[in-house]
XYZ file of C-alpha atoms in Angstrom:
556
model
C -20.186 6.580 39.993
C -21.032 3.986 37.377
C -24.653 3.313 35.926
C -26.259 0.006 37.700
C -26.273 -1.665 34.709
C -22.721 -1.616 33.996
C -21.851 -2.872 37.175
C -19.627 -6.054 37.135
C -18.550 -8.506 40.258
C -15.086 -6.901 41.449
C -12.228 -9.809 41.037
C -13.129 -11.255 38.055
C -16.027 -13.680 39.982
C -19.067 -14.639 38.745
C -21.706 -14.798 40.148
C -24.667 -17.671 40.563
C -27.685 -16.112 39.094
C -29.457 -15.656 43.079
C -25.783 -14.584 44.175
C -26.339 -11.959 41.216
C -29.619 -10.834 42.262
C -29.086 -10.346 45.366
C -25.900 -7.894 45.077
C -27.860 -5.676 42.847
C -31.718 -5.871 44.196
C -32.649 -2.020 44.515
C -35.667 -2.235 46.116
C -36.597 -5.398 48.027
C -35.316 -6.910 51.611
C -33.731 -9.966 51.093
C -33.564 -13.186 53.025
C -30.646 -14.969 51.876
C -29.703 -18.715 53.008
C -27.007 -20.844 51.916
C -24.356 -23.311 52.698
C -21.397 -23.763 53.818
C -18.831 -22.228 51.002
C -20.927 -20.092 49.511
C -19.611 -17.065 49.187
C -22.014 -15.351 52.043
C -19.436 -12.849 53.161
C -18.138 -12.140 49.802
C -21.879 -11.955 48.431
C -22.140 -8.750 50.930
C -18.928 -7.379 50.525
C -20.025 -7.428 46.131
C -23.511 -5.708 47.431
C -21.862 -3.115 49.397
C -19.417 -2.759 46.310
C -22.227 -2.484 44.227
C -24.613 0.074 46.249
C -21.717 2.215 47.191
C -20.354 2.230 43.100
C -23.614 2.689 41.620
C -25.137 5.366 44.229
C -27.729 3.372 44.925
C -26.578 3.897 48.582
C -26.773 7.417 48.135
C -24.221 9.803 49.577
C -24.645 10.459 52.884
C -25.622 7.807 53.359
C -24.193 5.344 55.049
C -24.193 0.941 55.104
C -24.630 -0.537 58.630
C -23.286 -4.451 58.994
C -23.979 -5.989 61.684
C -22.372 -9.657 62.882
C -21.551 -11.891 65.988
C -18.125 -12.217 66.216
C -15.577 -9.278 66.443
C -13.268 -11.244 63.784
C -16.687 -11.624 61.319
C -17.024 -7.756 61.623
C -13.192 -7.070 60.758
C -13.531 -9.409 57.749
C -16.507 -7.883 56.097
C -14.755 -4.424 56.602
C -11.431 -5.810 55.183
C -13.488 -7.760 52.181
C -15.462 -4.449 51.321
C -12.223 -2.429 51.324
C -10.438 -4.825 49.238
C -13.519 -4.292 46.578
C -14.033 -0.926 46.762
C -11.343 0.926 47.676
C -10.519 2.941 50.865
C -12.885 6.032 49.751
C -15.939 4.158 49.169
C -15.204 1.417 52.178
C -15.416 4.363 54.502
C -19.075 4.091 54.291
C -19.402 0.672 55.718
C -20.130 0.556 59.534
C -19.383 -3.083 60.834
C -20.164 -3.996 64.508
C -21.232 -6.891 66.368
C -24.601 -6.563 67.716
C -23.138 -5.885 70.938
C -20.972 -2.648 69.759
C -23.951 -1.691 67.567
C -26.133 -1.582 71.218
C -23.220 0.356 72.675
C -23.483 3.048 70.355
C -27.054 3.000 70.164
C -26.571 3.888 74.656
C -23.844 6.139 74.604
C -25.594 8.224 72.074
C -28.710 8.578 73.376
C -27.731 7.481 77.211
C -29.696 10.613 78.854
C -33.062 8.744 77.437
C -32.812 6.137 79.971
C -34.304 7.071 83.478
C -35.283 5.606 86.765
C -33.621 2.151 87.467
C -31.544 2.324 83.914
C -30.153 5.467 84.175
C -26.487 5.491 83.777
C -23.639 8.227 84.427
C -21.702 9.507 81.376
C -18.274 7.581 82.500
C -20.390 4.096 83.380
C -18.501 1.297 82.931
C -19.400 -2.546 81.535
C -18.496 -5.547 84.492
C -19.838 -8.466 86.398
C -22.414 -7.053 88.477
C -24.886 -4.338 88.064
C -24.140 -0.965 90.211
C -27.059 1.976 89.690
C -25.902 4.343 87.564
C -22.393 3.446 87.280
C -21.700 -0.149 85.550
C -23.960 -2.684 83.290
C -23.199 -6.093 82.902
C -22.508 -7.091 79.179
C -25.913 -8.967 78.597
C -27.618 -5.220 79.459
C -26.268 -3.385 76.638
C -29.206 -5.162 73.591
C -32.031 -4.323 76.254
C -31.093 -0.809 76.910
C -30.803 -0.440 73.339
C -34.279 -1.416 73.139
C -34.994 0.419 75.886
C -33.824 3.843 74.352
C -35.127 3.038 70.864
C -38.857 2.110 72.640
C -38.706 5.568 74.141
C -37.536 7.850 71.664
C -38.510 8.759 68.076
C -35.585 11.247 68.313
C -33.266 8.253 68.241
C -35.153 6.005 65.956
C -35.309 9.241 63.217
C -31.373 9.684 63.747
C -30.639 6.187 63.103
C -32.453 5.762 60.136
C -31.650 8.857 58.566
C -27.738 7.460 58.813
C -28.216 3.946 57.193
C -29.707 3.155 53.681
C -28.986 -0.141 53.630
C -28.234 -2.642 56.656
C -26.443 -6.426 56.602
C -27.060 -8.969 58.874
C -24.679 -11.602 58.838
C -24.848 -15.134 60.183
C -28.668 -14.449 60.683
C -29.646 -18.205 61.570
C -28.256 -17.013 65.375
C -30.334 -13.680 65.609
C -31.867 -14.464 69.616
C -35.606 -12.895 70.176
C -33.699 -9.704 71.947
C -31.803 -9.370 68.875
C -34.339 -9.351 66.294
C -35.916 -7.016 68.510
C -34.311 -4.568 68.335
C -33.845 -4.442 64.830
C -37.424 -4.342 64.108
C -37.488 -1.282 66.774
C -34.655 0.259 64.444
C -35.881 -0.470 60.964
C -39.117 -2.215 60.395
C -41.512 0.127 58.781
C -39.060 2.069 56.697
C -37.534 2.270 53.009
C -34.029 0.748 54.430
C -33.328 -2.274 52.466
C -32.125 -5.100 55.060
C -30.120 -7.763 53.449
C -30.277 -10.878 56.128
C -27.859 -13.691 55.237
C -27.315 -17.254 57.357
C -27.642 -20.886 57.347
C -30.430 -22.812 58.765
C -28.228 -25.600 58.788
C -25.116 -24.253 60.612
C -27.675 -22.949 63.784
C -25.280 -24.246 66.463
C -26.087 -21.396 68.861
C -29.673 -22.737 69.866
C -27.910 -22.305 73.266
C -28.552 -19.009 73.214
C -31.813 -18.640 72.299
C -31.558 -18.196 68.498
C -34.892 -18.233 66.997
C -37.016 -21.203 65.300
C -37.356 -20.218 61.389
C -35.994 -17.004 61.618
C -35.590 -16.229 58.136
C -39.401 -17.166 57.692
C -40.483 -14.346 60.083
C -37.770 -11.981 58.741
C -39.360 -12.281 55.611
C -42.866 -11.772 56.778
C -42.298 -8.652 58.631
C -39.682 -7.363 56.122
C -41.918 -8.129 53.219
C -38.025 -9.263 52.242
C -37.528 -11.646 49.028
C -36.377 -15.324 49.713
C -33.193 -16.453 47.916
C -30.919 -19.285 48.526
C -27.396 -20.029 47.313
C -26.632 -23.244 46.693
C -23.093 -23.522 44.900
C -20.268 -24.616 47.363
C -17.099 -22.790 46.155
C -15.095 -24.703 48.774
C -14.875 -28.003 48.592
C -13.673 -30.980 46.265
C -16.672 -32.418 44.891
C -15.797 -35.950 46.855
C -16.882 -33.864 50.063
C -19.675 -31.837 48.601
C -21.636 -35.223 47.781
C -20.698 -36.148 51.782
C -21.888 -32.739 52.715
C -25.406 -33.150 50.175
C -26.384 -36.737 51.957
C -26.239 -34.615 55.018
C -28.309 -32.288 53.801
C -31.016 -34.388 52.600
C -31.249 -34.843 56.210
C -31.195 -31.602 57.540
C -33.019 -30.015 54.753
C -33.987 -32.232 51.774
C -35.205 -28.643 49.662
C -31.877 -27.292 49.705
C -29.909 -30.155 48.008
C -27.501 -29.361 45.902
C -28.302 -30.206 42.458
C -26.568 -33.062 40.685
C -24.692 -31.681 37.697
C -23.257 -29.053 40.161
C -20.940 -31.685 41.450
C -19.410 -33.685 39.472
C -16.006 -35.116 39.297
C -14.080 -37.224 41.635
C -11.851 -34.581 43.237
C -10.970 -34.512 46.927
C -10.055 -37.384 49.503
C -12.450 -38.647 53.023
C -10.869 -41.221 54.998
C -12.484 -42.275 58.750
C -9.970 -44.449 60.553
C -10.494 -46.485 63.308
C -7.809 -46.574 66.161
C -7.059 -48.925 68.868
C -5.994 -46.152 71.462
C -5.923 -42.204 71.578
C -2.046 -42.632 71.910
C -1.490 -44.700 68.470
C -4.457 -41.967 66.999
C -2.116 -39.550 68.464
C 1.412 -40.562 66.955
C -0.712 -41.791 63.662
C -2.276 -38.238 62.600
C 1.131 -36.456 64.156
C 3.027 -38.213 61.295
C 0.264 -38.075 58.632
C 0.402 -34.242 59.387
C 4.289 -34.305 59.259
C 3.901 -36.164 55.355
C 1.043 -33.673 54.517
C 3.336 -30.615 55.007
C 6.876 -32.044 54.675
C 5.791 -34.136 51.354
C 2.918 -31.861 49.810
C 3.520 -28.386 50.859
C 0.269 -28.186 52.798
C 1.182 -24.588 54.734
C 0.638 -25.484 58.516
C -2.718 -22.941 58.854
C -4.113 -24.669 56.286
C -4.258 -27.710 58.750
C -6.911 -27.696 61.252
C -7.814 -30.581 64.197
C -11.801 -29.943 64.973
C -12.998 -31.151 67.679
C -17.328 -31.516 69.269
C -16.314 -29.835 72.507
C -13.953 -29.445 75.173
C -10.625 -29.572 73.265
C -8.243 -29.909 76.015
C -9.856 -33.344 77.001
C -9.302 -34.838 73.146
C -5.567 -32.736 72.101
C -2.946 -33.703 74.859
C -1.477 -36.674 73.218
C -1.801 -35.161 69.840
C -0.182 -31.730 70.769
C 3.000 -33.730 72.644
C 2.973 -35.821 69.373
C 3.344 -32.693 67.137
C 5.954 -30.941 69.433
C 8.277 -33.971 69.150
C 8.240 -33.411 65.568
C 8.836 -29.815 65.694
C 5.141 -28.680 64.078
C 3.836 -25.774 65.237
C 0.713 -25.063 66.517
C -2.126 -23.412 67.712
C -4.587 -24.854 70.090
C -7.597 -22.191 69.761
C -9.024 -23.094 73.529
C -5.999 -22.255 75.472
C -4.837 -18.690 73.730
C -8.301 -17.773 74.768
C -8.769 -15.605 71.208
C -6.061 -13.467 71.994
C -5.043 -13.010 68.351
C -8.657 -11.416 67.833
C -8.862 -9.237 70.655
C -9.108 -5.604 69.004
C -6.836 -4.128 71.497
C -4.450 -7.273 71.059
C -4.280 -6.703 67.103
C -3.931 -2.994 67.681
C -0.596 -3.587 69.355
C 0.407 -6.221 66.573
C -0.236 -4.052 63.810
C 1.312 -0.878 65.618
C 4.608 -2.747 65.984
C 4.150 -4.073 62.678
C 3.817 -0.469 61.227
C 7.078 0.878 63.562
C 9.353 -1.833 62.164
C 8.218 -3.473 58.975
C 9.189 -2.418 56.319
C 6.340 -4.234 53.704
C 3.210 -4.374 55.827
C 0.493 -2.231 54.016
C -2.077 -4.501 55.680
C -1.322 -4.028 59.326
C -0.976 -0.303 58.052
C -5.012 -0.177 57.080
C -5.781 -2.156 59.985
C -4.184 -0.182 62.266
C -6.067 3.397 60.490
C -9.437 1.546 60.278
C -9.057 0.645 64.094
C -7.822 4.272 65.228
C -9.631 6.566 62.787
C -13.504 6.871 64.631
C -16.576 7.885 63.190
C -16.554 11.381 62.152
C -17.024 13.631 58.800
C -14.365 13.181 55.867
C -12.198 16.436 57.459
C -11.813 15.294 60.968
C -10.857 11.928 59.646
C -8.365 13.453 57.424
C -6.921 15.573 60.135
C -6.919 12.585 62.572
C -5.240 10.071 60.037
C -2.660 13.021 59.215
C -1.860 12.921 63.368
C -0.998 9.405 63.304
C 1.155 9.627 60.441
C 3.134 12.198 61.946
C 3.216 10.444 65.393
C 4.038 6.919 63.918
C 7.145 8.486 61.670
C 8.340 10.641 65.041
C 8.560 7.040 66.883
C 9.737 5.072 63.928
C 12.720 6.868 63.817
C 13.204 6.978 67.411
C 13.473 2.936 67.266
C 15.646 3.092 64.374
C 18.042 4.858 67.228
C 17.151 2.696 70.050
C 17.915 -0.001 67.768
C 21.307 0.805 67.882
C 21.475 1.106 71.432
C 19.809 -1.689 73.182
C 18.019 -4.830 72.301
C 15.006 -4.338 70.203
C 12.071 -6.058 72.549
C 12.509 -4.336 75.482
C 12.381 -0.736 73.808
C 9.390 -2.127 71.397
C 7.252 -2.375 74.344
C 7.902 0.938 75.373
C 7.200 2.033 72.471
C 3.821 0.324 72.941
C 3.095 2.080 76.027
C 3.614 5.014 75.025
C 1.191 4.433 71.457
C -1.583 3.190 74.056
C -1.099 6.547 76.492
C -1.926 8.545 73.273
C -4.841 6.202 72.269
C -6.364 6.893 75.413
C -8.477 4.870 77.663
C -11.459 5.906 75.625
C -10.333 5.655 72.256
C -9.350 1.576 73.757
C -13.006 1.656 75.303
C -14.008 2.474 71.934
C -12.674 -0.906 70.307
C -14.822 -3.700 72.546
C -17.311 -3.419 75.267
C -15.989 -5.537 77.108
C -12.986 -2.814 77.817
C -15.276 -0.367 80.111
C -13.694 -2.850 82.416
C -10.681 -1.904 83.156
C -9.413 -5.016 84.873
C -10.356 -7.256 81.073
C -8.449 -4.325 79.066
C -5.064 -4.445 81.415
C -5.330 -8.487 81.158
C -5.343 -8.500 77.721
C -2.714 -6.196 77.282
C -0.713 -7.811 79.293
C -1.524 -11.333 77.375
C -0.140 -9.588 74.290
C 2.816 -8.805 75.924
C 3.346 -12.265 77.677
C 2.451 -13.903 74.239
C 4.635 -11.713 72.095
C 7.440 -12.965 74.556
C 6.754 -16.834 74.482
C 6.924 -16.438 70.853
C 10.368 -14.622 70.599
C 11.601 -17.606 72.485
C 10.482 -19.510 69.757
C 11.415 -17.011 66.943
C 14.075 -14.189 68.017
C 12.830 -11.927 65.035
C 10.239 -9.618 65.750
C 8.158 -9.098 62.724
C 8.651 -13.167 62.519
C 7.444 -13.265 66.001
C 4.192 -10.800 65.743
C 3.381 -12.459 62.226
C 2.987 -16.110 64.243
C 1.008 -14.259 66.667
C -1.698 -14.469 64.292
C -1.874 -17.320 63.342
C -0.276 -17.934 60.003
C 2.192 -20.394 60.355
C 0.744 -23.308 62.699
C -1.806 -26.060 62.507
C -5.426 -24.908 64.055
C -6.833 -26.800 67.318
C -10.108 -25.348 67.518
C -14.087 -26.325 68.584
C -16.312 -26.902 65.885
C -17.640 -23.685 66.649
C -15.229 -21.865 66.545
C -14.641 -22.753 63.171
C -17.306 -20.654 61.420
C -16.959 -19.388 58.533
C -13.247 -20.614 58.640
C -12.079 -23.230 55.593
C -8.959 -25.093 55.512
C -7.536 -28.007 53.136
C -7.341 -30.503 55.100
C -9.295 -31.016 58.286
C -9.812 -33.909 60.898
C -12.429 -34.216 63.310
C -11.577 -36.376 66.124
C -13.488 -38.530 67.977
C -16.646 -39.026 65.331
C -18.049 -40.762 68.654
C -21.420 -41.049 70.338
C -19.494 -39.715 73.829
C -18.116 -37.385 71.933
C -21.001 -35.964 70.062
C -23.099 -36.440 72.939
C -26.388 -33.245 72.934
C -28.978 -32.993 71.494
C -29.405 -34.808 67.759
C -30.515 -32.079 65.235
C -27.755 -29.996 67.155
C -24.805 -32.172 66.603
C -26.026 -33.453 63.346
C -25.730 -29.646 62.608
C -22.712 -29.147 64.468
C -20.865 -31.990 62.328
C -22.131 -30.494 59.072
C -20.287 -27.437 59.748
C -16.709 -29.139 60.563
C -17.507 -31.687 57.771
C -17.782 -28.703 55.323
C -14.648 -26.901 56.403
C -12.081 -29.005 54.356
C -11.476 -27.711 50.631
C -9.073 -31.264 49.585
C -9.320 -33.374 52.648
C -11.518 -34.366 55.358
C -10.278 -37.311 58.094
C -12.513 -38.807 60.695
C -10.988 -40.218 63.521
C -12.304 -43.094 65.741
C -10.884 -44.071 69.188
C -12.008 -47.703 70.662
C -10.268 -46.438 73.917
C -9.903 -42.773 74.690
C -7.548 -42.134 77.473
C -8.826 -40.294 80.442
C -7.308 -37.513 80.306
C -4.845 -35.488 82.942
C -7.586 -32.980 83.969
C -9.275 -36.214 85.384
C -13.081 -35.431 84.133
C -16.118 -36.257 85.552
C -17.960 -38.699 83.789
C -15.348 -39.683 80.727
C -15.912 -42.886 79.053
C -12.305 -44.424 78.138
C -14.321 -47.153 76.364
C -16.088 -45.733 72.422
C -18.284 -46.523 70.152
C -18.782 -45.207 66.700
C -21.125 -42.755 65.794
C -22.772 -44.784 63.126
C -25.164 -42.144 61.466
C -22.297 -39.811 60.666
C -19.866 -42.432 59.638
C -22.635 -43.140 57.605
C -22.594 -40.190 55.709
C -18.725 -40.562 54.788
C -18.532 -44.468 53.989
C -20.172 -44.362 50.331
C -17.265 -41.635 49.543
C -13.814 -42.810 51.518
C -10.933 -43.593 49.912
C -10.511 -46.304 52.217
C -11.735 -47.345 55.814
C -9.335 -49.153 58.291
């Protein structure tokens, strides 16, 4: 342990003075904002370095972090490790909302009676069945359910946690928030919310007006807002700040913060999706042929509906031989736990230089238990995983590697167990969604050795690192790449509500580091799928145009 006061930022970083304040508050709640690129996720992962080093999360006890998405969760867990080493990171619990509900039932399951009662082996699926399966959207209001009813399981869950994280807080829904008043209003745990207002693109779902306002009321929590963009080129973060004095004129960033003439926006205007198509095929050619761009540091963004805006563009990129990844179609595969399980399991059996998919692989098998039984359980793996390595170092002499590597597989998933696979997702108590993912893996590991006849070649593409990103807006949270277009900066295109798609084009404007294109089509071919409703005919959308035209480089 180290004194507080001779705590530094792991990695050499420093630290904005609010950044600062908030990794080493002691006492207070915090309700931290800030924008795109800066530093939210590595802001917790230095306050979890920083409570866990210093003792002022005091063994036991124990850090909760709670997020949306299953890849958010892994990150903070990886980022925190990374900082504070494997015996210290061992103290961070990070779960989606979702798994955190989960927990919270299977726990404390026999407190739920009458029409919620469920049976110890109930199972998660489409349609409700007494006692026996919940559909996914049940699992937050039996959690509330169980922590209305039962000081028992409020006092347990309290006694765990000293400090909680809520990440991407701008998308907390009413149910959410809910239930963690129910688990922690009223007591000395210090919550540490962190979002941005302006990147609330999940009103769909009922996230909450001024959120951060009410957390801060009934948290008594301490406002703070990050404004330094660590991101992008300062060309883009003067695009990015005239969209902010829209969205929210008080968080501007503040002049002398970005200065210089560093980065490149272009918006081009194209006749036809095909010559948009063949044009940004061959720009993305020159960016990674001619400037060593790596291909995942390319991504295509798109409003919506991907599939109806990418044909052209992904048959213009295969006749040039660039890989890629359209986002929409792989259906998340590569973040499925149970998917990445497999990865990093075959990773481990035949790699040779893969410490990462070695402490992903321990962090995903090794549950939450007491320092002994963890030991004990970790030393079981290692024996099993060196038994079976050197049984494929055999088989490898025998027979071609793939077909044995899958057996191999099945054999590491018999010994997992159905509820230590359970264990990784709620959506696996069905059994039907865990054998189709499987199976995806398998299909997908497959298509790629088509592509790539090594294995560890093979299962390293299958996440991701070596092709050019097709993704949703959306989906591109908390992601940053150097160069990114956004196609089809259209009124048709960017069609919903206003404050939501001004918001939704701030956060795929402020996912480019170097480079940001904009892409206009004056005729947008209908595509194959034949959709109702599509416009071939475009106009520009002239507000966020706007916001690029005082910074291009040049407009054609």
């Amino acid at each position: 342990m180290i004194k507080p006061e001779e705590w530094r930022p792991s990695e050499g970083l420093t630290l904005e003075p609010n950044a600062l304040k908030a990794a080493t508050e002691q006492d207070r709640c915090l309700a931290l904002t800030a924008g795109p690129g800066a530093g939210k996720t590595e802001m917790l992962a230095q306050r979890a370095d920083f409570l866990l080093r210093t003792g002022a999360c005091r063994y036991p006890n124990r850090i909760l972090a709670i997020s949306f998405k299953v890849d958010a969760s892994r990150n903070l867990k990886n980022r925190v490790r990374n900082r504070c080493g494997s015996d210290f990171s061992g103290r961070l619990d990070s779960y989606t909302f979702h798994a955190f509900a989960k927990r919270i039932i299977d726990r404390f399951r026999p407190v739920l009676t009458g029409d919620d009662a469920l049976d110890p082996d109930y199972k998660i699926g489409l349609r409700k069945v007494t006692r026996r399966q919940i559909e996914f959207s049940d699992l937050v209001p039996l959690a509330i359910e169980i922590l209305n009813s039962s000081q028992v399981a409020r006092n347990a869950i309290r006694k765990t946690y000293s400090d909680v994280f809520l990440d991407e807080f701008q998308d907390c829904t009413d149910k959410q928030y809910q239930l963690v008043k129910l688990a922690f209003q009223g007591t000395s745990i210090r919550l540490t919310a962190v979002g941005d207002t302006k990147q609330k693109i999940m009103a769909w779902a009922g996230a909450l007006e001024g959120i951060f306002s009410t957390f801060a009321v009934d948290f008594n929590a301490l406002p703070l807002n990050m404004y330094r963009n660590f991101r992008s080129k300062p060309r883009l973060l003067r695009m990015q700040n005239e969209i902010i004095r829209v969205l929210d004129p008080a968080s501007m960033m503040p002049d002398e913060q970005i200065t210089g003439d560093e980065g490149e926006i272009f918006a081009w205007v194209f006749e036809t999706s095909h010559k948009e198509a063949e044009y940004l095929a061959n720009l993305i050619a020159s960016w990674i042929q001619n400037e060593g761009i790596p291909h995942a540091e390319i991504a295509i963004l798109v409003s919506k509906q991907p599939d109806l805006y990418v044909d052209l563009l992904m048959m213009e990129l295969e006749k040039r031989g660039i890989p890629y990844r359209n986002e929409q179609q792989l259906q998340d595969l590569s973040v499925e736990p149970t998917a990445r399980l497999i990865v990093d399991y075959l990773l481990s059996l035949y790699g040779s230089r893969e410490p990462g998919a070695w402490l992903r692989l321990m962090d995903q098998l090794i549950p939450f238990a007491d320092e002994v039984e963890q030991a004990d359980i970790r030393q079981d793996w290692q024996r099993f995983i060196k038994a079976e390595r050197k049984q494929a170092e055999i088989m490898d002499l025998i027979d071609d590697r793939w077909p044995s590597a899958w057996s191999f597989v099945e054999t590491f998933l018999n010994k997992v167990g159905s509820s230590g696979l359970t264990a990784l997702s709620p959506d696996y108590e069905s059994t039907s969604r865990l054998g189709e993912v499987i199976q995806e893996t398998k299909a997908r590991i497959e298509e790629l050795l088509n592509i790539e006849p090594n294995l560890i070649n093979a299962l390293v593409r299958f996440s991701d690192d070596q092709a050019v990103r097709i993704l949703t807006i959306h989906k591109s949270k908390g992601l940053e790449f150097d160069s990114v277009i956004i196609l089809g900066a259209e009124n048709e295109t960017f069609w919903g509500k206003e404050a939501e798609e001004r918001c939704a084009f701030f956060v795929g404007v402020s996912r480019a580091k170097q480079r940001l294109v904009l892409t206009v089509c004056q005729t947008r071919i209908t595509p194959p799928s034949n959709p109702n409703r599509w416009r071939e005919q475009r106009n520009p959308h002239q507000e966020f145009i706007g916001y690029a035209r005082p910074f291009l480089v040049r407009e054609a």
